[in-house]
mmCIF file with all atom_site columns, C-alpha atoms in Angstrom:
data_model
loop_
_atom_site.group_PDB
_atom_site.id
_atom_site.type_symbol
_atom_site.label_atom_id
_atom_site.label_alt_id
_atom_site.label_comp_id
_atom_site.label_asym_id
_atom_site.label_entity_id
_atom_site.label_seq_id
_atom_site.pdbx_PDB_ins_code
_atom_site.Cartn_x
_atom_site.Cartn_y
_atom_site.Cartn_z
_atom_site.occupancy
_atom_site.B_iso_or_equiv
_atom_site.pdbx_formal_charge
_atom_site.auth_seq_id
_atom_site.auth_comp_id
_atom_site.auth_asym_id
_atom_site.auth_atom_id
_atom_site.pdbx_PDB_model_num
ATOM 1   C CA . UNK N 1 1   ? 17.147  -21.332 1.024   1.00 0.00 ? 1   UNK N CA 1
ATOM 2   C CA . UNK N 1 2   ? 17.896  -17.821 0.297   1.00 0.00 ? 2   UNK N CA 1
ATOM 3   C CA . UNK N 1 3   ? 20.748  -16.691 3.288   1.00 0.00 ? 3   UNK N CA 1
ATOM 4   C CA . UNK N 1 4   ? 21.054  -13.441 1.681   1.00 0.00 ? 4   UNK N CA 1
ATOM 5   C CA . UNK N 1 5   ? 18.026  -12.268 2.606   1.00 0.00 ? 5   UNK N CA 1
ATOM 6   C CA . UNK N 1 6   ? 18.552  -12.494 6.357   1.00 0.00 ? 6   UNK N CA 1
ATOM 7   C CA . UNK N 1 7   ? 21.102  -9.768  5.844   1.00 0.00 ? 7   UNK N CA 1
ATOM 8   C CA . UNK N 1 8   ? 18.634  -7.131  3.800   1.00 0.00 ? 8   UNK N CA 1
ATOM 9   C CA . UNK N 1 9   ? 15.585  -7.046  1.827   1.00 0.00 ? 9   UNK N CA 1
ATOM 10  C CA . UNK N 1 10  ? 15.952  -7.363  -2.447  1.00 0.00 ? 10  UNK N CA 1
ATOM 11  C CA . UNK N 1 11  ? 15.686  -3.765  -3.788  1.00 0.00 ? 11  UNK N CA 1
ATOM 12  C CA . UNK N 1 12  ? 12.932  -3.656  -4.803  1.00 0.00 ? 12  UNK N CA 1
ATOM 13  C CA . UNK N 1 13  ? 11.202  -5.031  -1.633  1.00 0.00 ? 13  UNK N CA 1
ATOM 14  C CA . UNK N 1 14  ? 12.820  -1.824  0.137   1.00 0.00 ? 14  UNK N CA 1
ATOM 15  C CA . UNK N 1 15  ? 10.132  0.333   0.178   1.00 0.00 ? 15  UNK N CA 1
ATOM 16  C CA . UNK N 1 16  ? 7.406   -2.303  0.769   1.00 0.00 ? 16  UNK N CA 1
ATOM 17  C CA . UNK N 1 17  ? 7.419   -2.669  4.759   1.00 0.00 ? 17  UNK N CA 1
ATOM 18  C CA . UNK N 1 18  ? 5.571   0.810   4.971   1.00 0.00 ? 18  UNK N CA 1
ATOM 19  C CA . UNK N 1 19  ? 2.631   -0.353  2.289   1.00 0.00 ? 19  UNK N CA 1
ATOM 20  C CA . UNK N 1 20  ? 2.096   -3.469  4.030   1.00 0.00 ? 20  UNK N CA 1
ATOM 21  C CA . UNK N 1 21  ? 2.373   -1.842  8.152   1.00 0.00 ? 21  UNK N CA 1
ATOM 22  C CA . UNK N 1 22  ? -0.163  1.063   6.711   1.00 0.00 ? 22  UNK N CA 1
ATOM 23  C CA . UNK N 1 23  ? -2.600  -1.674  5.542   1.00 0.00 ? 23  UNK N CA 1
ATOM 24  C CA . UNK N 1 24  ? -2.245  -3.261  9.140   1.00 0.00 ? 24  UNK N CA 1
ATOM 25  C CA . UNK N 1 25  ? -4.675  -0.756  10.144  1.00 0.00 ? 25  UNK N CA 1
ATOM 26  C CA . UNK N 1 26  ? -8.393  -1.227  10.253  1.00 0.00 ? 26  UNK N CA 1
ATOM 27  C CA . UNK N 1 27  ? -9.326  2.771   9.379   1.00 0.00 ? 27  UNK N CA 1
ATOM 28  C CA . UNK N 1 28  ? -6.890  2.347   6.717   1.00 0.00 ? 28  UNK N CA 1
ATOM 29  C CA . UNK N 1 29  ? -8.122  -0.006  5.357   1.00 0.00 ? 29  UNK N CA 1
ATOM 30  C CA . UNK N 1 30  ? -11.950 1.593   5.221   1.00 0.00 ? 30  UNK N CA 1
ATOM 31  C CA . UNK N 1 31  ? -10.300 4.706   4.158   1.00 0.00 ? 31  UNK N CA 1
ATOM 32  C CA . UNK N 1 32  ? -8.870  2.388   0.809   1.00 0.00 ? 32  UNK N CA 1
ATOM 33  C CA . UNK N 1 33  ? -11.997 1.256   0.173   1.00 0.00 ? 33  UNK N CA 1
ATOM 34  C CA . UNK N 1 34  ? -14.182 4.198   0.434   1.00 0.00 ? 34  UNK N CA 1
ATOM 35  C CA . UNK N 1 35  ? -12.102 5.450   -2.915  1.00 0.00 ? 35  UNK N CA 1
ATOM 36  C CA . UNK N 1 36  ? -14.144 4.384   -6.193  1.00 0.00 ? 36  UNK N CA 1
ATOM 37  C CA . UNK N 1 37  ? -12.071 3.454   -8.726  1.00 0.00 ? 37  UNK N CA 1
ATOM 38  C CA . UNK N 1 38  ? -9.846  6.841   -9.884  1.00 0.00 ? 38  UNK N CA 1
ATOM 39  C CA . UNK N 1 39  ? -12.207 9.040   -7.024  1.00 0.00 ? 39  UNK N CA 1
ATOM 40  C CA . UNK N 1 40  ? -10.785 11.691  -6.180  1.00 0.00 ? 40  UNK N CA 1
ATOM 41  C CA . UNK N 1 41  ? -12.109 12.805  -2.345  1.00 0.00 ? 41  UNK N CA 1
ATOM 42  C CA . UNK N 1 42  ? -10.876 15.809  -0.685  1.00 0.00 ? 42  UNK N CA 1
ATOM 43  C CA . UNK N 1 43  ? -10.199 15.204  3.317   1.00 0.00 ? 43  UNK N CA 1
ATOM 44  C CA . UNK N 1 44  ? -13.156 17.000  4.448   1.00 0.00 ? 44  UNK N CA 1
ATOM 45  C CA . UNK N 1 45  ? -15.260 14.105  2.515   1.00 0.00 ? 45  UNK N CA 1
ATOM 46  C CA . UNK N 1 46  ? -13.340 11.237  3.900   1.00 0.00 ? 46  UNK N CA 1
ATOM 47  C CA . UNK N 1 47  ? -13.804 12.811  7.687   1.00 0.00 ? 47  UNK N CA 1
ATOM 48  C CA . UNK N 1 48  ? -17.300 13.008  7.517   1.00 0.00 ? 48  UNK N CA 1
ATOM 49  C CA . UNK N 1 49  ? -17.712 8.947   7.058   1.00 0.00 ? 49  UNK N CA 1
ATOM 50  C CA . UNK N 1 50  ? -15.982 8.252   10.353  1.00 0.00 ? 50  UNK N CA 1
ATOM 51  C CA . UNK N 1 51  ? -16.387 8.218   13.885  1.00 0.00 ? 51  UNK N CA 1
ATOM 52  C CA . UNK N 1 52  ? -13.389 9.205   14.429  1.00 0.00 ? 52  UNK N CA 1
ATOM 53  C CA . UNK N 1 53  ? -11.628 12.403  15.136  1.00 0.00 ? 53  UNK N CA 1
ATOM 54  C CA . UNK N 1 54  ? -10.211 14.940  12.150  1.00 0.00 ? 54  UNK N CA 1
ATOM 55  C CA . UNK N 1 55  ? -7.326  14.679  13.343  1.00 0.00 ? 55  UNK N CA 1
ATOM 56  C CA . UNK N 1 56  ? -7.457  11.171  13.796  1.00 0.00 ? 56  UNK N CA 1
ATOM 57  C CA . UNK N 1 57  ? -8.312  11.132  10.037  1.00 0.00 ? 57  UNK N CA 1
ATOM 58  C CA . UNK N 1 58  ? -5.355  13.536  9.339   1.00 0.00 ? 58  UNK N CA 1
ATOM 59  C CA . UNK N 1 59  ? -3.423  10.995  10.668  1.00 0.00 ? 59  UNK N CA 1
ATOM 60  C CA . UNK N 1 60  ? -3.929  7.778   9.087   1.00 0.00 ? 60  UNK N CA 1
ATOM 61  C CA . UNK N 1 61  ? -4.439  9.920   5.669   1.00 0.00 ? 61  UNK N CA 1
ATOM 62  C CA . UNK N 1 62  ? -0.686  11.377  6.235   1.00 0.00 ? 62  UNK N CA 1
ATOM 63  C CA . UNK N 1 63  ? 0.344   7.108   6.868   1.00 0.00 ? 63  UNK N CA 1
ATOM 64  C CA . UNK N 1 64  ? -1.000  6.053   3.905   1.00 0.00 ? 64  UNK N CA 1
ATOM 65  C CA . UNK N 1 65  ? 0.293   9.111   2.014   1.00 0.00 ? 65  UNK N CA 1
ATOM 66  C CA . UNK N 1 66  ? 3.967   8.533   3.529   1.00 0.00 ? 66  UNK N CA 1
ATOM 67  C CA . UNK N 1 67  ? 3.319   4.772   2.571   1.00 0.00 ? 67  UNK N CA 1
ATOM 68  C CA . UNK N 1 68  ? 2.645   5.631   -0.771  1.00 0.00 ? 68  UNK N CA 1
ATOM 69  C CA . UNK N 1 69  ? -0.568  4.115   -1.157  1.00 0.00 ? 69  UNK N CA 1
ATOM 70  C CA . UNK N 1 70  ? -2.098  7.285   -1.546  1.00 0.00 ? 70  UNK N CA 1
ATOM 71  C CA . UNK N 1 71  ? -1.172  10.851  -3.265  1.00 0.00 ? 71  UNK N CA 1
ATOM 72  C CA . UNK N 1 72  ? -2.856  14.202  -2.652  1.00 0.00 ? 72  UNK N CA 1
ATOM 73  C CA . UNK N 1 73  ? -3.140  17.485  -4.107  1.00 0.00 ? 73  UNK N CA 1
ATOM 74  C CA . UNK N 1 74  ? -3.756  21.069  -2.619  1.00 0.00 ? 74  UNK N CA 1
ATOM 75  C CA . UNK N 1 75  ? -6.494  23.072  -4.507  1.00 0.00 ? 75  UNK N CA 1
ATOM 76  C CA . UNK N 1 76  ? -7.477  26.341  -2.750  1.00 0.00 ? 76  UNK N CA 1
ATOM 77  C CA . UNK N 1 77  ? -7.789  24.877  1.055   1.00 0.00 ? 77  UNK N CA 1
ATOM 78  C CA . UNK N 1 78  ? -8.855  21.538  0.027   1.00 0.00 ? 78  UNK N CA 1
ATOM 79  C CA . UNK N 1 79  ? -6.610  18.799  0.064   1.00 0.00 ? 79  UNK N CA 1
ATOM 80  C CA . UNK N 1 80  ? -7.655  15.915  -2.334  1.00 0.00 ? 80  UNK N CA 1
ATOM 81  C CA . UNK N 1 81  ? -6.458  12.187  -2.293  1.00 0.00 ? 81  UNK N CA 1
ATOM 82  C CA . UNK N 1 82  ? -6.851  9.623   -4.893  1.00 0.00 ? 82  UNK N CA 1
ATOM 83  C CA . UNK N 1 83  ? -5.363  6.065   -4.802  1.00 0.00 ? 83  UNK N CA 1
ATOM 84  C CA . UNK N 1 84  ? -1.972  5.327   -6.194  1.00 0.00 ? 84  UNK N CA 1
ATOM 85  C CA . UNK N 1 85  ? -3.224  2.501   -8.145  1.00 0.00 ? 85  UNK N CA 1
ATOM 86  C CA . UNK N 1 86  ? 0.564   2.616   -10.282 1.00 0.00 ? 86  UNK N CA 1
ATOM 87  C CA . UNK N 1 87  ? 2.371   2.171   -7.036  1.00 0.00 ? 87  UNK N CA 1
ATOM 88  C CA . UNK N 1 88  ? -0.395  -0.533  -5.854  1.00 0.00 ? 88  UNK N CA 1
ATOM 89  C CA . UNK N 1 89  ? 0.008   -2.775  -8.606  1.00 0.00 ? 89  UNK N CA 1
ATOM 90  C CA . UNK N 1 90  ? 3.800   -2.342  -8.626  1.00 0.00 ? 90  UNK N CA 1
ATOM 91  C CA . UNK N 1 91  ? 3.628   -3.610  -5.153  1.00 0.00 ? 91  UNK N CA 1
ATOM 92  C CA . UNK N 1 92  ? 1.220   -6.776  -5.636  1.00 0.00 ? 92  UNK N CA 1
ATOM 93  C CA . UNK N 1 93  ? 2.571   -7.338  -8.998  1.00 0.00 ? 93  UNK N CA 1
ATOM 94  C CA . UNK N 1 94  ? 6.158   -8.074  -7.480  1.00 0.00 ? 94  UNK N CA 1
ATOM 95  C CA . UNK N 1 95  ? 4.822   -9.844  -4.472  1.00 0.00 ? 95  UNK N CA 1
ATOM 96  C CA . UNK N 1 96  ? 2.472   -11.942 -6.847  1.00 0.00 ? 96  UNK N CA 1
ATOM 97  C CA . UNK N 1 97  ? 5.811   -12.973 -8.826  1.00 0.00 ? 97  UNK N CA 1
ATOM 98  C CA . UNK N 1 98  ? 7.397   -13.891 -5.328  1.00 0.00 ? 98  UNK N CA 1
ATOM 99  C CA . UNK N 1 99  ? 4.251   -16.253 -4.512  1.00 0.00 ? 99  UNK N CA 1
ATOM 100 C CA . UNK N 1 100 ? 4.189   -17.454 -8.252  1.00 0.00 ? 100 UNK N CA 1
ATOM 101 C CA . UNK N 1 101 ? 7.724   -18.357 -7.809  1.00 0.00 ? 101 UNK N CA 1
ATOM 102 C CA . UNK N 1 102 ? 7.357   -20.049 -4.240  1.00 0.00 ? 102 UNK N CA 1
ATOM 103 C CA . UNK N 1 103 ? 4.219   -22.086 -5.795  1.00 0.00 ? 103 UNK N CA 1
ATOM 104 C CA . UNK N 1 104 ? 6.653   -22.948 -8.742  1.00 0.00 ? 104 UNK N CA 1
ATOM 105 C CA . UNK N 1 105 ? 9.491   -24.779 -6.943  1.00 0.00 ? 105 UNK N CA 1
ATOM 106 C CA . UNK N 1 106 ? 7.187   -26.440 -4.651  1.00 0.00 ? 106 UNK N CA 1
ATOM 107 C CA . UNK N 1 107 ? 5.436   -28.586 -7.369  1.00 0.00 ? 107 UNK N CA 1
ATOM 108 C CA . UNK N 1 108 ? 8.956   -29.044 -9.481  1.00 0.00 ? 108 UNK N CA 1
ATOM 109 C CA . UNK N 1 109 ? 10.486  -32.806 -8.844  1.00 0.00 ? 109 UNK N CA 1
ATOM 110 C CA . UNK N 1 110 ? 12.711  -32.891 -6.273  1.00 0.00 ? 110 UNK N CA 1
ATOM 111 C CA . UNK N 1 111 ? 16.501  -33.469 -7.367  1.00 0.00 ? 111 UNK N CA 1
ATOM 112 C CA . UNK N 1 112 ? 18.332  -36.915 -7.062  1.00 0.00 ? 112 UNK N CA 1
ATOM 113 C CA . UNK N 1 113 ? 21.150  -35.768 -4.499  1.00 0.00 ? 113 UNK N CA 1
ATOM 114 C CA . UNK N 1 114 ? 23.469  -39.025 -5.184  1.00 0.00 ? 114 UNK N CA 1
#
């Protein structure tokens, strides 16, 4: 058991409850996966593939921006978005080693407590 933990989060899991609530989201999700591998796709683009609103759009593009799962930049009017694949793997990558670790101690022998 790890008490600690009920008090705060480790560092570096700080900044992970905003990833994981922006990914909680249906749209969100679609809008991830509409992105080809280092695409970028100004808003206008993304809009167009949904039934929903523009500014429903806007919306879940300015979560997943504040979330960190994606990064934009302005050119003329446009506003482009790409994936922030760096900030993704950081993300899974320490989550994976959590898991790893979890799967670890359960198949170690337990300890003789005498």
């Amino acid at each position: 058991m790890n008490p600690e933990f009920a008090d705060r989060l480790p560092e570096s899991w700080e900044r992970f409850s905003r990833f994981f609530s922006a990914l909680g989201d249906t749209t969100r999700q679609q809008i991830l996966l509409v992105f080809e591998p280092g695409e970028e796709i100004c808003v206008n683009h993304i809009a167009r593939l949904f039934k929903v609103s523009r500014p429903a759009i806007s919306h879940h593009l300015k979560v997943l921006r504040n979330a960190e799962l994606l990064v934009c930049e302005k050119r003329g009017k446009e506003v482009y978005y790409r994936i922030n694949q760096a900030y993704c793997v950081e993300v899974m990558r320490t989550v994976h080693e959590f898991i790893s670790a979890c799967k670890q101690s359960a198949t170690l022998p337990a300890t003789d407590a005498r």
